């Protein structure tokens, strides 16, 4: 199984500052069709998860452009510029390139 | 608006069975793969099962293979998860998702305990 390693496990960021979360996979996530199925999923406290980004860098509908995803092969990053209070919660990376689908352990974002 | 509404959760004894349902609306159900993902209390996310849009193929991780069965009724826009031989480690909130997480339901709690 592909292991997804997220760092840091938690971070505290002031409103208006930026945040960055790293996700590393144990093997390349580039699939045979040339696409890389790396998603970022966000879960605010007490709520269902919500996908923010798919295929490394494509924003889901309604996701503010303060969020961006970059990376390739095994190294990926989620960046949040200008953090807002509503960004508080847990962020998970998730690979869908190879079965079984696997998630990172999550990064908890707190507002300083 | 895409909506996924799960039902069927509850308290069940170890070794018993439970069947979850997920009614979908707001999109053409038979055009999409569907999945179940779970979250144990205070823990992270774990994929449980996926099914192709026709229902012809299903996929599971080793942790539930042989015990859980995903199925769908495209005429009723409904996804199912039959869970047999339940264990305490299956205690979690179960989410229905479109594809591999494009949309998520509100979740349904399953507690396996004697």
mmCIF file with all atom_site columns, C-alpha atoms in Angstrom:
data_model
loop_
_atom_site.group_PDB
_atom_site.id
_atom_site.type_symbol
_atom_site.label_atom_id
_atom_site.label_alt_id
_atom_site.label_comp_id
_atom_site.label_asym_id
_atom_site.label_entity_id
_atom_site.label_seq_id
_atom_site.pdbx_PDB_ins_code
_atom_site.Cartn_x
_atom_site.Cartn_y
_atom_site.Cartn_z
_atom_site.occupancy
_atom_site.B_iso_or_equiv
_atom_site.pdbx_formal_charge
_atom_site.auth_seq_id
_atom_site.auth_comp_id
_atom_site.auth_asym_id
_atom_site.auth_atom_id
_atom_site.pdbx_PDB_model_num
ATOM 1   C CA . UNK A 1 1   ? 0.000   0.000   0.000   1.00 0.00 ? 1   UNK A CA 1
ATOM 2   C CA . UNK A 1 2   ? 1.128   3.565   -0.691  1.00 0.00 ? 2   UNK A CA 1
ATOM 3   C CA . UNK A 1 3   ? 1.956   5.433   2.520   1.00 0.00 ? 3   UNK A CA 1
ATOM 4   C CA . UNK A 1 4   ? 1.121   9.136   2.611   1.00 0.00 ? 4   UNK A CA 1
ATOM 5   C CA . UNK A 1 5   ? 3.234   11.129  5.074   1.00 0.00 ? 5   UNK A CA 1
ATOM 6   C CA . UNK A 1 6   ? 2.050   14.597  6.018   1.00 0.00 ? 6   UNK A CA 1
ATOM 7   C CA . UNK A 1 7   ? 4.037   17.257  7.825   1.00 0.00 ? 7   UNK A CA 1
ATOM 8   C CA . UNK A 1 8   ? 3.608   19.040  10.082  1.00 0.00 ? 8   UNK A CA 1
ATOM 9   C CA . UNK A 1 9   ? 0.978   17.250  12.169  1.00 0.00 ? 9   UNK A CA 1
ATOM 10  C CA . UNK A 1 10  ? -0.212  20.622  13.412  1.00 0.00 ? 10  UNK A CA 1
ATOM 11  C CA . UNK A 1 11  ? 0.476   24.260  12.798  1.00 0.00 ? 11  UNK A CA 1
ATOM 12  C CA . UNK A 1 12  ? -0.668  27.523  14.290  1.00 0.00 ? 12  UNK A CA 1
ATOM 13  C CA . UNK A 1 13  ? -1.073  30.456  11.937  1.00 0.00 ? 13  UNK A CA 1
ATOM 14  C CA . UNK A 1 14  ? -2.205  34.039  12.463  1.00 0.00 ? 14  UNK A CA 1
ATOM 15  C CA . UNK A 1 15  ? -5.055  35.431  10.393  1.00 0.00 ? 15  UNK A CA 1
ATOM 16  C CA . UNK A 1 16  ? -3.713  36.873  7.181   1.00 0.00 ? 16  UNK A CA 1
ATOM 17  C CA . UNK A 1 17  ? -0.515  34.836  7.226   1.00 0.00 ? 17  UNK A CA 1
ATOM 18  C CA . UNK A 1 18  ? 0.243   31.883  4.962   1.00 0.00 ? 18  UNK A CA 1
ATOM 19  C CA . UNK A 1 19  ? 0.381   28.167  5.752   1.00 0.00 ? 19  UNK A CA 1
ATOM 20  C CA . UNK A 1 20  ? 2.032   25.294  3.953   1.00 0.00 ? 20  UNK A CA 1
ATOM 21  C CA . UNK A 1 21  ? 1.474   21.549  4.361   1.00 0.00 ? 21  UNK A CA 1
ATOM 22  C CA . UNK A 1 22  ? 3.693   18.880  2.872   1.00 0.00 ? 22  UNK A CA 1
ATOM 23  C CA . UNK A 1 23  ? 2.589   15.439  1.728   1.00 0.00 ? 23  UNK A CA 1
ATOM 24  C CA . UNK A 1 24  ? 5.003   12.760  0.564   1.00 0.00 ? 24  UNK A CA 1
ATOM 25  C CA . UNK A 1 25  ? 3.998   9.446   -0.959  1.00 0.00 ? 25  UNK A CA 1
ATOM 26  C CA . UNK A 1 26  ? 6.000   6.227   -0.687  1.00 0.00 ? 26  UNK A CA 1
ATOM 27  C CA . UNK A 1 27  ? 5.946   5.827   -4.456  1.00 0.00 ? 27  UNK A CA 1
ATOM 28  C CA . UNK A 1 28  ? 5.186   7.940   -7.490  1.00 0.00 ? 28  UNK A CA 1
ATOM 29  C CA . UNK A 1 29  ? 1.507   8.827   -7.881  1.00 0.00 ? 29  UNK A CA 1
ATOM 30  C CA . UNK A 1 30  ? 1.750   9.355   -11.626 1.00 0.00 ? 30  UNK A CA 1
ATOM 31  C CA . UNK A 1 31  ? -0.691  6.894   -13.141 1.00 0.00 ? 31  UNK A CA 1
ATOM 32  C CA . UNK A 1 32  ? -0.359  5.137   -16.496 1.00 0.00 ? 32  UNK A CA 1
ATOM 33  C CA . UNK A 1 33  ? -2.736  7.689   -18.057 1.00 0.00 ? 33  UNK A CA 1
ATOM 34  C CA . UNK A 1 34  ? -0.229  10.429  -17.250 1.00 0.00 ? 34  UNK A CA 1
ATOM 35  C CA . UNK A 1 35  ? -2.379  11.980  -14.535 1.00 0.00 ? 35  UNK A CA 1
ATOM 36  C CA . UNK A 1 36  ? -1.499  12.255  -10.862 1.00 0.00 ? 36  UNK A CA 1
ATOM 37  C CA . UNK A 1 37  ? -4.445  11.525  -8.577  1.00 0.00 ? 37  UNK A CA 1
ATOM 38  C CA . UNK A 1 38  ? -3.489  13.492  -5.486  1.00 0.00 ? 38  UNK A CA 1
ATOM 39  C CA . UNK A 1 39  ? -6.290  15.243  -3.646  1.00 0.00 ? 39  UNK A CA 1
ATOM 40  C CA . UNK A 1 40  ? -6.473  17.556  -0.664  1.00 0.00 ? 40  UNK A CA 1
ATOM 41  C CA . UNK A 1 41  ? -9.452  17.170  1.651   1.00 0.00 ? 41  UNK A CA 1
ATOM 42  C CA . UNK A 1 42  ? -10.484 19.544  4.453   1.00 0.00 ? 42  UNK A CA 1
ATOM 43  C CA . UNK A 1 43  ? -12.552 18.790  7.517   1.00 0.00 ? 43  UNK A CA 1
ATOM 44  C CA . UNK A 1 44  ? -13.714 21.617  9.761   1.00 0.00 ? 44  UNK A CA 1
ATOM 45  C CA . UNK A 1 45  ? -14.634 20.685  13.357  1.00 0.00 ? 45  UNK A CA 1
ATOM 46  C CA . UNK A 1 46  ? -17.806 18.611  13.558  1.00 0.00 ? 46  UNK A CA 1
ATOM 47  C CA . UNK A 1 47  ? -18.329 18.660  9.803   1.00 0.00 ? 47  UNK A CA 1
ATOM 48  C CA . UNK A 1 48  ? -18.028 16.198  6.946   1.00 0.00 ? 48  UNK A CA 1
ATOM 49  C CA . UNK A 1 49  ? -14.860 16.298  4.887   1.00 0.00 ? 49  UNK A CA 1
ATOM 50  C CA . UNK A 1 50  ? -14.808 18.366  1.735   1.00 0.00 ? 50  UNK A CA 1
ATOM 51  C CA . UNK A 1 51  ? -12.462 18.068  -1.203  1.00 0.00 ? 51  UNK A CA 1
ATOM 52  C CA . UNK A 1 52  ? -10.518 21.236  -1.981  1.00 0.00 ? 52  UNK A CA 1
ATOM 53  C CA . UNK A 1 53  ? -8.092  20.189  -4.696  1.00 0.00 ? 53  UNK A CA 1
ATOM 54  C CA . UNK A 1 54  ? -7.863  17.260  -7.093  1.00 0.00 ? 54  UNK A CA 1
ATOM 55  C CA . UNK A 1 55  ? -5.150  16.057  -9.458  1.00 0.00 ? 55  UNK A CA 1
ATOM 56  C CA . UNK A 1 56  ? -2.497  17.976  -7.510  1.00 0.00 ? 56  UNK A CA 1
ATOM 57  C CA . UNK A 1 57  ? -3.517  21.523  -8.406  1.00 0.00 ? 57  UNK A CA 1
ATOM 58  C CA . UNK A 1 58  ? -7.114  21.765  -9.676  1.00 0.00 ? 58  UNK A CA 1
ATOM 59  C CA . UNK A 1 59  ? -9.400  23.692  -7.334  1.00 0.00 ? 59  UNK A CA 1
ATOM 60  C CA . UNK A 1 60  ? -12.884 22.348  -6.732  1.00 0.00 ? 60  UNK A CA 1
ATOM 61  C CA . UNK A 1 61  ? -15.790 24.634  -7.471  1.00 0.00 ? 61  UNK A CA 1
ATOM 62  C CA . UNK A 1 62  ? -16.262 27.313  -4.837  1.00 0.00 ? 62  UNK A CA 1
ATOM 63  C CA . UNK A 1 63  ? -12.821 26.887  -3.278  1.00 0.00 ? 63  UNK A CA 1
ATOM 64  C CA . UNK A 1 64  ? -11.151 30.285  -2.854  1.00 0.00 ? 64  UNK A CA 1
ATOM 65  C CA . UNK A 1 65  ? -8.005  30.915  -4.844  1.00 0.00 ? 65  UNK A CA 1
ATOM 66  C CA . UNK A 1 66  ? -6.157  31.452  -1.558  1.00 0.00 ? 66  UNK A CA 1
ATOM 67  C CA . UNK A 1 67  ? -5.684  27.682  -1.774  1.00 0.00 ? 67  UNK A CA 1
ATOM 68  C CA . UNK A 1 68  ? -3.152  26.203  -4.152  1.00 0.00 ? 68  UNK A CA 1
ATOM 69  C CA . UNK A 1 69  ? -1.634  22.787  -4.711  1.00 0.00 ? 69  UNK A CA 1
ATOM 70  C CA . UNK A 1 70  ? 1.701   21.954  -6.258  1.00 0.00 ? 70  UNK A CA 1
ATOM 71  C CA . UNK A 1 71  ? 3.985   18.980  -6.668  1.00 0.00 ? 71  UNK A CA 1
ATOM 72  C CA . UNK A 1 72  ? 4.686   15.887  -8.706  1.00 0.00 ? 72  UNK A CA 1
ATOM 73  C CA . UNK A 1 73  ? 5.677   12.234  -8.436  1.00 0.00 ? 73  UNK A CA 1
ATOM 74  C CA . UNK A 1 74  ? 6.070   11.818  -4.640  1.00 0.00 ? 74  UNK A CA 1
ATOM 75  C CA . UNK A 1 75  ? 6.234   15.354  -3.192  1.00 0.00 ? 75  UNK A CA 1
ATOM 76  C CA . UNK A 1 76  ? 3.191   17.577  -2.861  1.00 0.00 ? 76  UNK A CA 1
ATOM 77  C CA . UNK A 1 77  ? 2.316   20.814  -1.084  1.00 0.00 ? 77  UNK A CA 1
ATOM 78  C CA . UNK A 1 78  ? -0.873  22.573  -0.106  1.00 0.00 ? 78  UNK A CA 1
ATOM 79  C CA . UNK A 1 79  ? -0.469  26.288  0.411   1.00 0.00 ? 79  UNK A CA 1
ATOM 80  C CA . UNK A 1 80  ? -3.001  28.608  1.997   1.00 0.00 ? 80  UNK A CA 1
ATOM 81  C CA . UNK A 1 81  ? -2.242  32.262  1.516   1.00 0.00 ? 81  UNK A CA 1
ATOM 82  C CA . UNK A 1 82  ? -3.961  34.809  3.740   1.00 0.00 ? 82  UNK A CA 1
ATOM 83  C CA . UNK A 1 83  ? -5.372  32.319  6.266   1.00 0.00 ? 83  UNK A CA 1
ATOM 84  C CA . UNK A 1 84  ? -8.901  33.079  7.461   1.00 0.00 ? 84  UNK A CA 1
ATOM 85  C CA . UNK A 1 85  ? -10.726 31.899  10.593  1.00 0.00 ? 85  UNK A CA 1
ATOM 86  C CA . UNK A 1 86  ? -12.867 29.503  8.523   1.00 0.00 ? 86  UNK A CA 1
ATOM 87  C CA . UNK A 1 87  ? -9.713  27.606  7.494   1.00 0.00 ? 87  UNK A CA 1
ATOM 88  C CA . UNK A 1 88  ? -9.446  26.101  10.980  1.00 0.00 ? 88  UNK A CA 1
ATOM 89  C CA . UNK A 1 89  ? -9.624  22.312  10.853  1.00 0.00 ? 89  UNK A CA 1
ATOM 90  C CA . UNK A 1 90  ? -7.779  19.252  9.576   1.00 0.00 ? 90  UNK A CA 1
ATOM 91  C CA . UNK A 1 91  ? -6.287  18.875  6.114   1.00 0.00 ? 91  UNK A CA 1
ATOM 92  C CA . UNK A 1 92  ? -5.675  15.459  4.573   1.00 0.00 ? 92  UNK A CA 1
ATOM 93  C CA . UNK A 1 93  ? -3.841  14.507  1.435   1.00 0.00 ? 93  UNK A CA 1
ATOM 94  C CA . UNK A 1 94  ? -5.216  11.478  -0.374  1.00 0.00 ? 94  UNK A CA 1
ATOM 95  C CA . UNK A 1 95  ? -3.968  9.412   -3.292  1.00 0.00 ? 95  UNK A CA 1
ATOM 96  C CA . UNK A 1 96  ? -6.325  7.765   -5.743  1.00 0.00 ? 96  UNK A CA 1
ATOM 97  C CA . UNK A 1 97  ? -3.800  6.588   -8.291  1.00 0.00 ? 97  UNK A CA 1
ATOM 98  C CA . UNK A 1 98  ? -3.442  3.061   -6.937  1.00 0.00 ? 98  UNK A CA 1
ATOM 99  C CA . UNK A 1 99  ? -5.659  0.777   -4.902  1.00 0.00 ? 99  UNK A CA 1
ATOM 100 C CA . UNK A 1 100 ? -6.068  0.879   -2.010  1.00 0.00 ? 100 UNK A CA 1
ATOM 101 C CA . UNK A 1 101 ? -6.836  4.557   -1.860  1.00 0.00 ? 101 UNK A CA 1
ATOM 102 C CA . UNK A 1 102 ? -4.862  5.965   1.084   1.00 0.00 ? 102 UNK A CA 1
ATOM 103 C CA . UNK A 1 103 ? -4.934  9.122   3.166   1.00 0.00 ? 103 UNK A CA 1
ATOM 104 C CA . UNK A 1 104 ? -2.303  11.022  5.070   1.00 0.00 ? 104 UNK A CA 1
ATOM 105 C CA . UNK A 1 105 ? -2.723  11.212  8.831   1.00 0.00 ? 105 UNK A CA 1
ATOM 106 C CA . UNK A 1 106 ? -3.890  14.804  8.681   1.00 0.00 ? 106 UNK A CA 1
ATOM 107 C CA . UNK A 1 107 ? -2.571  18.251  9.573   1.00 0.00 ? 107 UNK A CA 1
ATOM 108 C CA . UNK A 1 108 ? -4.465  20.272  12.135  1.00 0.00 ? 108 UNK A CA 1
ATOM 109 C CA . UNK A 1 109 ? -4.529  23.993  11.405  1.00 0.00 ? 109 UNK A CA 1
ATOM 110 C CA . UNK A 1 110 ? -5.120  26.233  14.379  1.00 0.00 ? 110 UNK A CA 1
ATOM 111 C CA . UNK A 1 111 ? -5.571  29.975  14.358  1.00 0.00 ? 111 UNK A CA 1
ATOM 112 C CA . UNK A 1 112 ? -3.001  31.806  16.456  1.00 0.00 ? 112 UNK A CA 1
ATOM 113 C CA . UNK B 2 1   ? -26.948 20.675  -5.760  1.00 0.00 ? 1   UNK B CA 1
ATOM 114 C CA . UNK B 2 2   ? -25.296 17.342  -5.051  1.00 0.00 ? 2   UNK B CA 1
ATOM 115 C CA . UNK B 2 3   ? -26.720 15.635  -1.965  1.00 0.00 ? 3   UNK B CA 1
ATOM 116 C CA . UNK B 2 4   ? -25.729 12.357  -0.381  1.00 0.00 ? 4   UNK B CA 1
ATOM 117 C CA . UNK B 2 5   ? -27.805 11.175  2.570   1.00 0.00 ? 5   UNK B CA 1
ATOM 118 C CA . UNK B 2 6   ? -26.686 8.139   4.545   1.00 0.00 ? 6   UNK B CA 1
ATOM 119 C CA . UNK B 2 7   ? -28.924 6.050   6.787   1.00 0.00 ? 7   UNK B CA 1
ATOM 120 C CA . UNK B 2 8   ? -28.794 2.732   8.582   1.00 0.00 ? 8   UNK B CA 1
ATOM 121 C CA . UNK B 2 9   ? -26.210 3.286   11.281  1.00 0.00 ? 9   UNK B CA 1
ATOM 122 C CA . UNK B 2 10  ? -26.547 2.303   14.906  1.00 0.00 ? 10  UNK B CA 1
ATOM 123 C CA . UNK B 2 11  ? -25.288 0.073   17.694  1.00 0.00 ? 11  UNK B CA 1
ATOM 124 C CA . UNK B 2 12  ? -24.579 -3.546  16.763  1.00 0.00 ? 12  UNK B CA 1
ATOM 125 C CA . UNK B 2 13  ? -22.930 -6.434  18.578  1.00 0.00 ? 13  UNK B CA 1
ATOM 126 C CA . UNK B 2 14  ? -19.626 -7.896  17.404  1.00 0.00 ? 14  UNK B CA 1
ATOM 127 C CA . UNK B 2 15  ? -20.123 -10.569 14.772  1.00 0.00 ? 15  UNK B CA 1
ATOM 128 C CA . UNK B 2 16  ? -23.467 -9.198  13.643  1.00 0.00 ? 16  UNK B CA 1
ATOM 129 C CA . UNK B 2 17  ? -24.420 -7.440  10.406  1.00 0.00 ? 17  UNK B CA 1
ATOM 130 C CA . UNK B 2 18  ? -25.600 -3.991  9.371   1.00 0.00 ? 18  UNK B CA 1
ATOM 131 C CA . UNK B 2 19  ? -26.529 -2.437  6.033   1.00 0.00 ? 19  UNK B CA 1
ATOM 132 C CA . UNK B 2 20  ? -25.981 1.223   5.241   1.00 0.00 ? 20  UNK B CA 1
ATOM 133 C CA . UNK B 2 21  ? -27.789 3.129   2.506   1.00 0.00 ? 21  UNK B CA 1
ATOM 134 C CA . UNK B 2 22  ? -26.961 6.370   0.729   1.00 0.00 ? 22  UNK B CA 1
ATOM 135 C CA . UNK B 2 23  ? -29.532 8.182   -1.381  1.00 0.00 ? 23  UNK B CA 1
ATOM 136 C CA . UNK B 2 24  ? -28.016 10.461  -3.985  1.00 0.00 ? 24  UNK B CA 1
ATOM 137 C CA . UNK B 2 25  ? -29.563 13.471  -5.710  1.00 0.00 ? 25  UNK B CA 1
ATOM 138 C CA . UNK B 2 26  ? -28.496 16.466  -7.758  1.00 0.00 ? 26  UNK B CA 1
ATOM 139 C CA . UNK B 2 27  ? -26.497 14.533  -10.346 1.00 0.00 ? 27  UNK B CA 1
ATOM 140 C CA . UNK B 2 28  ? -26.857 11.643  -12.772 1.00 0.00 ? 28  UNK B CA 1
ATOM 141 C CA . UNK B 2 29  ? -26.131 8.794   -10.374 1.00 0.00 ? 29  UNK B CA 1
ATOM 142 C CA . UNK B 2 30  ? -25.345 6.112   -12.951 1.00 0.00 ? 30  UNK B CA 1
ATOM 143 C CA . UNK B 2 31  ? -22.590 8.243   -14.488 1.00 0.00 ? 31  UNK B CA 1
ATOM 144 C CA . UNK B 2 32  ? -20.328 8.061   -11.458 1.00 0.00 ? 32  UNK B CA 1
ATOM 145 C CA . UNK B 2 33  ? -18.298 5.658   -9.392  1.00 0.00 ? 33  UNK B CA 1
ATOM 146 C CA . UNK B 2 34  ? -19.312 5.763   -5.743  1.00 0.00 ? 34  UNK B CA 1
ATOM 147 C CA . UNK B 2 35  ? -17.386 4.994   -2.558  1.00 0.00 ? 35  UNK B CA 1
ATOM 148 C CA . UNK B 2 36  ? -17.588 4.596   1.188   1.00 0.00 ? 36  UNK B CA 1
ATOM 149 C CA . UNK B 2 37  ? -14.973 6.084   3.503   1.00 0.00 ? 37  UNK B CA 1
ATOM 150 C CA . UNK B 2 38  ? -14.954 5.858   7.286   1.00 0.00 ? 38  UNK B CA 1
ATOM 151 C CA . UNK B 2 39  ? -13.526 7.748   10.236  1.00 0.00 ? 39  UNK B CA 1
ATOM 152 C CA . UNK B 2 40  ? -13.048 6.149   13.646  1.00 0.00 ? 40  UNK B CA 1
ATOM 153 C CA . UNK B 2 41  ? -13.726 8.486   16.588  1.00 0.00 ? 41  UNK B CA 1
ATOM 154 C CA . UNK B 2 42  ? -10.935 11.043  16.826  1.00 0.00 ? 42  UNK B CA 1
ATOM 155 C CA . UNK B 2 43  ? -8.998  9.396   13.999  1.00 0.00 ? 43  UNK B CA 1
ATOM 156 C CA . UNK B 2 44  ? -8.239  9.972   10.327  1.00 0.00 ? 44  UNK B CA 1
ATOM 157 C CA . UNK B 2 45  ? -9.953  8.854   7.148   1.00 0.00 ? 45  UNK B CA 1
ATOM 158 C CA . UNK B 2 46  ? -9.930  5.297   5.790   1.00 0.00 ? 46  UNK B CA 1
ATOM 159 C CA . UNK B 2 47  ? -11.281 4.225   2.410   1.00 0.00 ? 47  UNK B CA 1
ATOM 160 C CA . UNK B 2 48  ? -13.671 1.280   2.703   1.00 0.00 ? 48  UNK B CA 1
ATOM 161 C CA . UNK B 2 49  ? -15.055 0.420   -0.733  1.00 0.00 ? 49  UNK B CA 1
ATOM 162 C CA . UNK B 2 50  ? -15.695 1.662   -4.263  1.00 0.00 ? 50  UNK B CA 1
ATOM 163 C CA . UNK B 2 51  ? -18.002 0.579   -7.069  1.00 0.00 ? 51  UNK B CA 1
ATOM 164 C CA . UNK B 2 52  ? -18.016 1.428   -10.756 1.00 0.00 ? 52  UNK B CA 1
ATOM 165 C CA . UNK B 2 53  ? -20.921 3.365   -12.250 1.00 0.00 ? 53  UNK B CA 1
ATOM 166 C CA . UNK B 2 54  ? -22.510 0.225   -13.670 1.00 0.00 ? 54  UNK B CA 1
ATOM 167 C CA . UNK B 2 55  ? -21.914 -1.776  -10.518 1.00 0.00 ? 55  UNK B CA 1
ATOM 168 C CA . UNK B 2 56  ? -19.922 -4.303  -12.494 1.00 0.00 ? 56  UNK B CA 1
ATOM 169 C CA . UNK B 2 57  ? -16.731 -3.969  -10.468 1.00 0.00 ? 57  UNK B CA 1
ATOM 170 C CA . UNK B 2 58  ? -16.048 -3.399  -6.788  1.00 0.00 ? 58  UNK B CA 1
ATOM 171 C CA . UNK B 2 59  ? -12.893 -2.651  -4.814  1.00 0.00 ? 59  UNK B CA 1
ATOM 172 C CA . UNK B 2 60  ? -11.973 -3.022  -1.133  1.00 0.00 ? 60  UNK B CA 1
ATOM 173 C CA . UNK B 2 61  ? -8.959  -2.672  1.138   1.00 0.00 ? 61  UNK B CA 1
ATOM 174 C CA . UNK B 2 62  ? -7.771  -5.808  2.913   1.00 0.00 ? 62  UNK B CA 1
ATOM 175 C CA . UNK B 2 63  ? -9.227  -4.592  6.213   1.00 0.00 ? 63  UNK B CA 1
ATOM 176 C CA . UNK B 2 64  ? -12.815 -5.213  5.032   1.00 0.00 ? 64  UNK B CA 1
ATOM 177 C CA . UNK B 2 65  ? -12.431 -7.546  2.053   1.00 0.00 ? 65  UNK B CA 1
ATOM 178 C CA . UNK B 2 66  ? -14.647 -10.599 2.458   1.00 0.00 ? 66  UNK B CA 1
ATOM 179 C CA . UNK B 2 67  ? -16.756 -8.952  5.173   1.00 0.00 ? 67  UNK B CA 1
ATOM 180 C CA . UNK B 2 68  ? -18.147 -5.822  3.472   1.00 0.00 ? 68  UNK B CA 1
ATOM 181 C CA . UNK B 2 69  ? -20.039 -5.638  0.169   1.00 0.00 ? 69  UNK B CA 1
ATOM 182 C CA . UNK B 2 70  ? -20.714 -2.431  -1.737  1.00 0.00 ? 70  UNK B CA 1
ATOM 183 C CA . UNK B 2 71  ? -23.613 -2.375  -4.187  1.00 0.00 ? 71  UNK B CA 1
ATOM 184 C CA . UNK B 2 72  ? -25.881 0.104   -5.926  1.00 0.00 ? 72  UNK B CA 1
ATOM 185 C CA . UNK B 2 73  ? -29.358 0.447   -7.391  1.00 0.00 ? 73  UNK B CA 1
ATOM 186 C CA . UNK B 2 74  ? -29.118 2.932   -10.227 1.00 0.00 ? 74  UNK B CA 1
ATOM 187 C CA . UNK B 2 75  ? -32.903 3.009   -10.685 1.00 0.00 ? 75  UNK B CA 1
ATOM 188 C CA . UNK B 2 76  ? -33.268 4.187   -7.081  1.00 0.00 ? 76  UNK B CA 1
ATOM 189 C CA . UNK B 2 77  ? -30.139 6.399   -7.001  1.00 0.00 ? 77  UNK B CA 1
ATOM 190 C CA . UNK B 2 78  ? -29.027 4.461   -3.955  1.00 0.00 ? 78  UNK B CA 1
ATOM 191 C CA . UNK B 2 79  ? -25.684 3.135   -2.787  1.00 0.00 ? 79  UNK B CA 1
ATOM 192 C CA . UNK B 2 80  ? -25.382 0.385   -0.188  1.00 0.00 ? 80  UNK B CA 1
ATOM 193 C CA . UNK B 2 81  ? -22.786 -1.069  2.145   1.00 0.00 ? 81  UNK B CA 1
ATOM 194 C CA . UNK B 2 82  ? -23.513 -4.491  3.611   1.00 0.00 ? 82  UNK B CA 1
ATOM 195 C CA . UNK B 2 83  ? -21.277 -5.054  6.616   1.00 0.00 ? 83  UNK B CA 1
ATOM 196 C CA . UNK B 2 84  ? -20.971 -8.573  8.019   1.00 0.00 ? 84  UNK B CA 1
ATOM 197 C CA . UNK B 2 85  ? -18.912 -10.075 10.839  1.00 0.00 ? 85  UNK B CA 1
ATOM 198 C CA . UNK B 2 86  ? -18.539 -6.650  12.397  1.00 0.00 ? 86  UNK B CA 1
ATOM 199 C CA . UNK B 2 87  ? -15.648 -5.985  14.773  1.00 0.00 ? 87  UNK B CA 1
ATOM 200 C CA . UNK B 2 88  ? -15.042 -3.304  17.375  1.00 0.00 ? 88  UNK B CA 1
ATOM 201 C CA . UNK B 2 89  ? -12.470 -1.743  15.041  1.00 0.00 ? 89  UNK B CA 1
ATOM 202 C CA . UNK B 2 90  ? -15.246 -1.106  12.509  1.00 0.00 ? 90  UNK B CA 1
ATOM 203 C CA . UNK B 2 91  ? -16.703 1.503   14.881  1.00 0.00 ? 91  UNK B CA 1
ATOM 204 C CA . UNK B 2 92  ? -16.668 4.734   12.886  1.00 0.00 ? 92  UNK B CA 1
ATOM 205 C CA . UNK B 2 93  ? -18.629 7.356   11.042  1.00 0.00 ? 93  UNK B CA 1
ATOM 206 C CA . UNK B 2 94  ? -19.245 6.083   7.526   1.00 0.00 ? 94  UNK B CA 1
ATOM 207 C CA . UNK B 2 95  ? -19.377 8.573   4.674   1.00 0.00 ? 95  UNK B CA 1
ATOM 208 C CA . UNK B 2 96  ? -20.837 8.026   1.248   1.00 0.00 ? 96  UNK B CA 1
ATOM 209 C CA . UNK B 2 97  ? -18.811 9.813   -1.419  1.00 0.00 ? 97  UNK B CA 1
ATOM 210 C CA . UNK B 2 98  ? -19.141 10.443  -5.104  1.00 0.00 ? 98  UNK B CA 1
ATOM 211 C CA . UNK B 2 99  ? -16.134 9.062   -6.926  1.00 0.00 ? 99  UNK B CA 1
ATOM 212 C CA . UNK B 2 100 ? -13.157 9.047   -4.573  1.00 0.00 ? 100 UNK B CA 1
ATOM 213 C CA . UNK B 2 101 ? -14.232 12.074  -2.537  1.00 0.00 ? 101 UNK B CA 1
ATOM 214 C CA . UNK B 2 102 ? -15.541 14.767  -4.855  1.00 0.00 ? 102 UNK B CA 1
ATOM 215 C CA . UNK B 2 103 ? -18.619 15.068  -2.646  1.00 0.00 ? 103 UNK B CA 1
ATOM 216 C CA . UNK B 2 104 ? -19.320 13.685  0.844   1.00 0.00 ? 104 UNK B CA 1
ATOM 217 C CA . UNK B 2 105 ? -22.491 12.912  2.754   1.00 0.00 ? 105 UNK B CA 1
ATOM 218 C CA . UNK B 2 106 ? -23.086 13.977  6.334   1.00 0.00 ? 106 UNK B CA 1
ATOM 219 C CA . UNK B 2 107 ? -22.030 10.558  7.603   1.00 0.00 ? 107 UNK B CA 1
ATOM 220 C CA . UNK B 2 108 ? -23.680 7.857   9.690   1.00 0.00 ? 108 UNK B CA 1
ATOM 221 C CA . UNK B 2 109 ? -22.316 6.448   12.934  1.00 0.00 ? 109 UNK B CA 1
ATOM 222 C CA . UNK B 2 110 ? -21.771 2.724   13.376  1.00 0.00 ? 110 UNK B CA 1
ATOM 223 C CA . UNK B 2 111 ? -20.874 1.446   16.841  1.00 0.00 ? 111 UNK B CA 1
ATOM 224 C CA . UNK B 2 112 ? -19.825 -2.164  17.286  1.00 0.00 ? 112 UNK B CA 1
ATOM 225 C CA . UNK B 2 113 ? -19.991 -3.130  20.929  1.00 0.00 ? 113 UNK B CA 1
ATOM 226 C CA . UNK B 2 114 ? -21.462 -5.757  23.194  1.00 0.00 ? 114 UNK B CA 1
#
